[in-house]
mmCIF file of C-alpha atoms in Angstrom:
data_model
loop_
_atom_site.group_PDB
_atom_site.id
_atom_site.type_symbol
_atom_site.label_atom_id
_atom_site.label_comp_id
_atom_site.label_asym_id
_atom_site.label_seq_id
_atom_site.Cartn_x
_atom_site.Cartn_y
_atom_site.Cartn_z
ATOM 1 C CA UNK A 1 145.374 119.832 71.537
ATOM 2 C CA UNK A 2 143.371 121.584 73.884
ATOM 3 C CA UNK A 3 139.221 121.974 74.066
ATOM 4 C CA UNK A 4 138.942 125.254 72.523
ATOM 5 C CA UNK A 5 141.404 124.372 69.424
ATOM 6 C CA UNK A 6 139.510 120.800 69.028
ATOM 7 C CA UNK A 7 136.743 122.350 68.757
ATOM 8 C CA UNK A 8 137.139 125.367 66.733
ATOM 9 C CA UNK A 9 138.896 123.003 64.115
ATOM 10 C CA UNK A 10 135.727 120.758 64.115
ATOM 11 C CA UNK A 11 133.430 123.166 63.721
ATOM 12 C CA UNK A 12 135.500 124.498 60.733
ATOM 13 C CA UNK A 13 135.951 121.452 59.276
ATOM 14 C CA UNK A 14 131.965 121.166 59.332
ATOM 15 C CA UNK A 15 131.810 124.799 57.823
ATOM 16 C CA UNK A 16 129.664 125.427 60.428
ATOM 17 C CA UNK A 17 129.118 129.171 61.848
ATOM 18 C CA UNK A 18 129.574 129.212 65.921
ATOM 19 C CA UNK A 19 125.370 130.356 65.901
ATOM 20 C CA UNK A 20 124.491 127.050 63.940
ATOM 21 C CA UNK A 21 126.874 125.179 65.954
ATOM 22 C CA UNK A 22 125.214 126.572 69.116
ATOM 23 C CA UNK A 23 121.502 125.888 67.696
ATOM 24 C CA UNK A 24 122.473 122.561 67.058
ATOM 25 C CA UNK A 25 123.482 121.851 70.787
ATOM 26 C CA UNK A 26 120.935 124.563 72.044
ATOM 27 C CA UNK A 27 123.055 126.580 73.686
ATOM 28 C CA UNK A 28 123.408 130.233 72.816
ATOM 29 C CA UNK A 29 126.381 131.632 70.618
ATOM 30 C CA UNK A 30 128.030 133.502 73.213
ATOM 31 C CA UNK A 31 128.057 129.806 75.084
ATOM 32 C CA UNK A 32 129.975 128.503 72.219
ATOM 33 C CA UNK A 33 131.900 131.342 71.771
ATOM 34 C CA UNK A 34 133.199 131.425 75.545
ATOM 35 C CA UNK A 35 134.183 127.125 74.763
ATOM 36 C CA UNK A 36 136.251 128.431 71.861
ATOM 37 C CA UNK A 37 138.194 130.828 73.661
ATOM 38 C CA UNK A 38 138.642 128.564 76.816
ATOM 39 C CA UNK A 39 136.337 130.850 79.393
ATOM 40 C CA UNK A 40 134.402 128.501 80.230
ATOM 41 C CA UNK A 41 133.364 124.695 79.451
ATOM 42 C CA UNK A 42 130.207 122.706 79.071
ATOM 43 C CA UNK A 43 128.327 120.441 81.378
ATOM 44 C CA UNK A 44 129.125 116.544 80.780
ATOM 45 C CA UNK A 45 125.968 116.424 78.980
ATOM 46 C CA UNK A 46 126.692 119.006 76.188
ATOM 47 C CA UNK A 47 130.119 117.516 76.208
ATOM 48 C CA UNK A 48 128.315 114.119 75.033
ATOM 49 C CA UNK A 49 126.269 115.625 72.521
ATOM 50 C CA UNK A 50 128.858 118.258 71.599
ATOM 51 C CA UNK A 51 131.439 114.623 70.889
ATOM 52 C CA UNK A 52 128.447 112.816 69.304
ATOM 53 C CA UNK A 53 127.633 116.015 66.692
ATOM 54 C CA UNK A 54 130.761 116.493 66.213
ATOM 55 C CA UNK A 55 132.243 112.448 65.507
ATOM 56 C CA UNK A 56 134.872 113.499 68.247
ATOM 57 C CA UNK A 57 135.508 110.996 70.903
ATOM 58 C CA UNK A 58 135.017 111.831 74.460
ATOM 59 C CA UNK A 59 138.982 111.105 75.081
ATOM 60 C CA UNK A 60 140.011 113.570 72.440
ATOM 61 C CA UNK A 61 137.846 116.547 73.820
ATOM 62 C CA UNK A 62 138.976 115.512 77.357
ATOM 63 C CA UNK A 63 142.636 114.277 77.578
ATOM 64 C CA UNK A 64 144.142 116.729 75.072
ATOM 65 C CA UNK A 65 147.348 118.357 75.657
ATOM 66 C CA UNK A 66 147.550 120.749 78.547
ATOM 67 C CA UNK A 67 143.593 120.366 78.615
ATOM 68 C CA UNK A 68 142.189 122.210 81.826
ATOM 69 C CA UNK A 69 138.701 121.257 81.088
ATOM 70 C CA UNK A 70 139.589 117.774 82.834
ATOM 71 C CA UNK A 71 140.886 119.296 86.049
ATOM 72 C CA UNK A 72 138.272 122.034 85.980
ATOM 73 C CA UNK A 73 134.746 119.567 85.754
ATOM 74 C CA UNK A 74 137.246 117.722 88.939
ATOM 75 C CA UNK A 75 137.605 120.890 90.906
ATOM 76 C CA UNK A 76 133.634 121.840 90.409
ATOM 77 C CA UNK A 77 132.610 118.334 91.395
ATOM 78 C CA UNK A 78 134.726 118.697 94.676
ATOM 79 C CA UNK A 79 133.510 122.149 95.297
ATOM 80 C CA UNK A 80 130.289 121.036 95.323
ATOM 81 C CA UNK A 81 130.675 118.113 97.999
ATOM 82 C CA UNK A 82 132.154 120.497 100.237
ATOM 83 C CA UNK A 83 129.573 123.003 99.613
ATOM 84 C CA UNK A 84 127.090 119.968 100.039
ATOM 85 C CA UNK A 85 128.968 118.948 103.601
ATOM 86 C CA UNK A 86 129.090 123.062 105.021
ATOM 87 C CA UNK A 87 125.661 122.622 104.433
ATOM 88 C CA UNK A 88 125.082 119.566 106.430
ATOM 89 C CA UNK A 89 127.142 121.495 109.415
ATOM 90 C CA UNK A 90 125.611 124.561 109.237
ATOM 91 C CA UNK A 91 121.947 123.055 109.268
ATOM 92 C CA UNK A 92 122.984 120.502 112.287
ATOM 93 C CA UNK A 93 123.701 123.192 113.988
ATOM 94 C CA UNK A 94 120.457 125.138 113.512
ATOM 95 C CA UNK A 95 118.501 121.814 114.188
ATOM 96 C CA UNK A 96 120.352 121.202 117.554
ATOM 97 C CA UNK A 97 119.553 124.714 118.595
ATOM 98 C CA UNK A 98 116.109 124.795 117.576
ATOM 99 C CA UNK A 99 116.192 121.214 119.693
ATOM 100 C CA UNK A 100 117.718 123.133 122.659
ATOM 101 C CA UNK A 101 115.428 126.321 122.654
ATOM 102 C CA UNK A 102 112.729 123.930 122.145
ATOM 103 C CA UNK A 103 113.515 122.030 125.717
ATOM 104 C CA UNK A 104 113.999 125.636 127.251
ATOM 105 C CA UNK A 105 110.941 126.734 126.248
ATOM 106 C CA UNK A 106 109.146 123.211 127.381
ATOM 107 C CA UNK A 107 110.585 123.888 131.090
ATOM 108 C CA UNK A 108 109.727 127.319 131.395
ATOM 109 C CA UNK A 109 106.247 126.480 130.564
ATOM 110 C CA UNK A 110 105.781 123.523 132.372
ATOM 111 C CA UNK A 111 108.207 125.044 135.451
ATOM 112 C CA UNK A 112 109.848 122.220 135.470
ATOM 113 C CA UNK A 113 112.811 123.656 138.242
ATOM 114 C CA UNK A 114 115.329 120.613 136.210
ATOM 115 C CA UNK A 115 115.349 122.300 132.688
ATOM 116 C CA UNK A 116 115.091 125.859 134.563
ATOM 117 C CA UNK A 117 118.423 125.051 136.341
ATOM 118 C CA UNK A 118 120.184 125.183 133.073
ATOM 119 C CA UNK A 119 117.910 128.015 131.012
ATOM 120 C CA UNK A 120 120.631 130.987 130.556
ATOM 121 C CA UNK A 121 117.763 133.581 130.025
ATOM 122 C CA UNK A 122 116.490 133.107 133.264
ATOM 123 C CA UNK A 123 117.286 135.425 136.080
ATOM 124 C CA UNK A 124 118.660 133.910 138.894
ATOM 125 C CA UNK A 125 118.192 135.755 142.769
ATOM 126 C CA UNK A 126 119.291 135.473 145.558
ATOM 127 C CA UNK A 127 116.861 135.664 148.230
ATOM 128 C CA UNK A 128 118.917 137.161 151.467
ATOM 129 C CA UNK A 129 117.032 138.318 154.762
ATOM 130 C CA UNK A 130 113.562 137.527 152.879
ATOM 131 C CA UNK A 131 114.239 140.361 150.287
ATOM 132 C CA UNK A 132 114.231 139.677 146.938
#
């Protein structure tokens, strides 16, 4: 049996109303209602209250038939450690060329004619006949 249906029959079975349900676990009703219906699913936490208040064990909410929830809380947990590792990229990146602009900036300053040779932003002339 799926989440939503495990659920839903709990609840029932408790003759509890979805907004005592939801007060219970302190989430709003909407929440709750949005487990029911399968639009969404709780964090791991609620889950553990959610199976504690309810006398449901964790395997029934999780491993029922054709349950998504499983697969979905997988799916979000790998989304996030490749969120998590773009991240990492994109702020390498930035640090390297803050570290580069940084060293352009140091030779330009300090005319040191080493770093200059490789500054893009300078202009480079060409001195022909003594005429700039």
């Amino acid at each position: 049996m799926q989440f939503a249906n495990v659920l839903r029959k709990k609840r029932k079975e408790l003759h509890l109303t979805q907004q005592q349900l939801a007060d219970k676990l302190h989430v709003t009703r909407q929440t709750l209602s949005r487990w029911e219906n399968n639009l969404s699913y709780p964090n791991l936490d609620t889950l553990v209250n959610l199976s504690e208040f309810l006398a449901v064990p964790l395997d029934i909410l999780l491993k029922g038939d054709g349950n998504l929830m499983v697969n979905k809380i997988s799916q979000d947990v790998r989304d996030k450690n490749k969120y998590k590792r773009y991240l990492l990229i994109v702020l390498g990146i930035i640090v390297l060329l803050f570290l580069w602009l940084s060293i352009l900036g140091y030779g330009r300053a300090m005319q040191n004619e080493w770093i200059d040779r490789f500054n893009p932003f300078l202009r480079s002339s060409i001195w022909l006949c003594g005429t700039p």
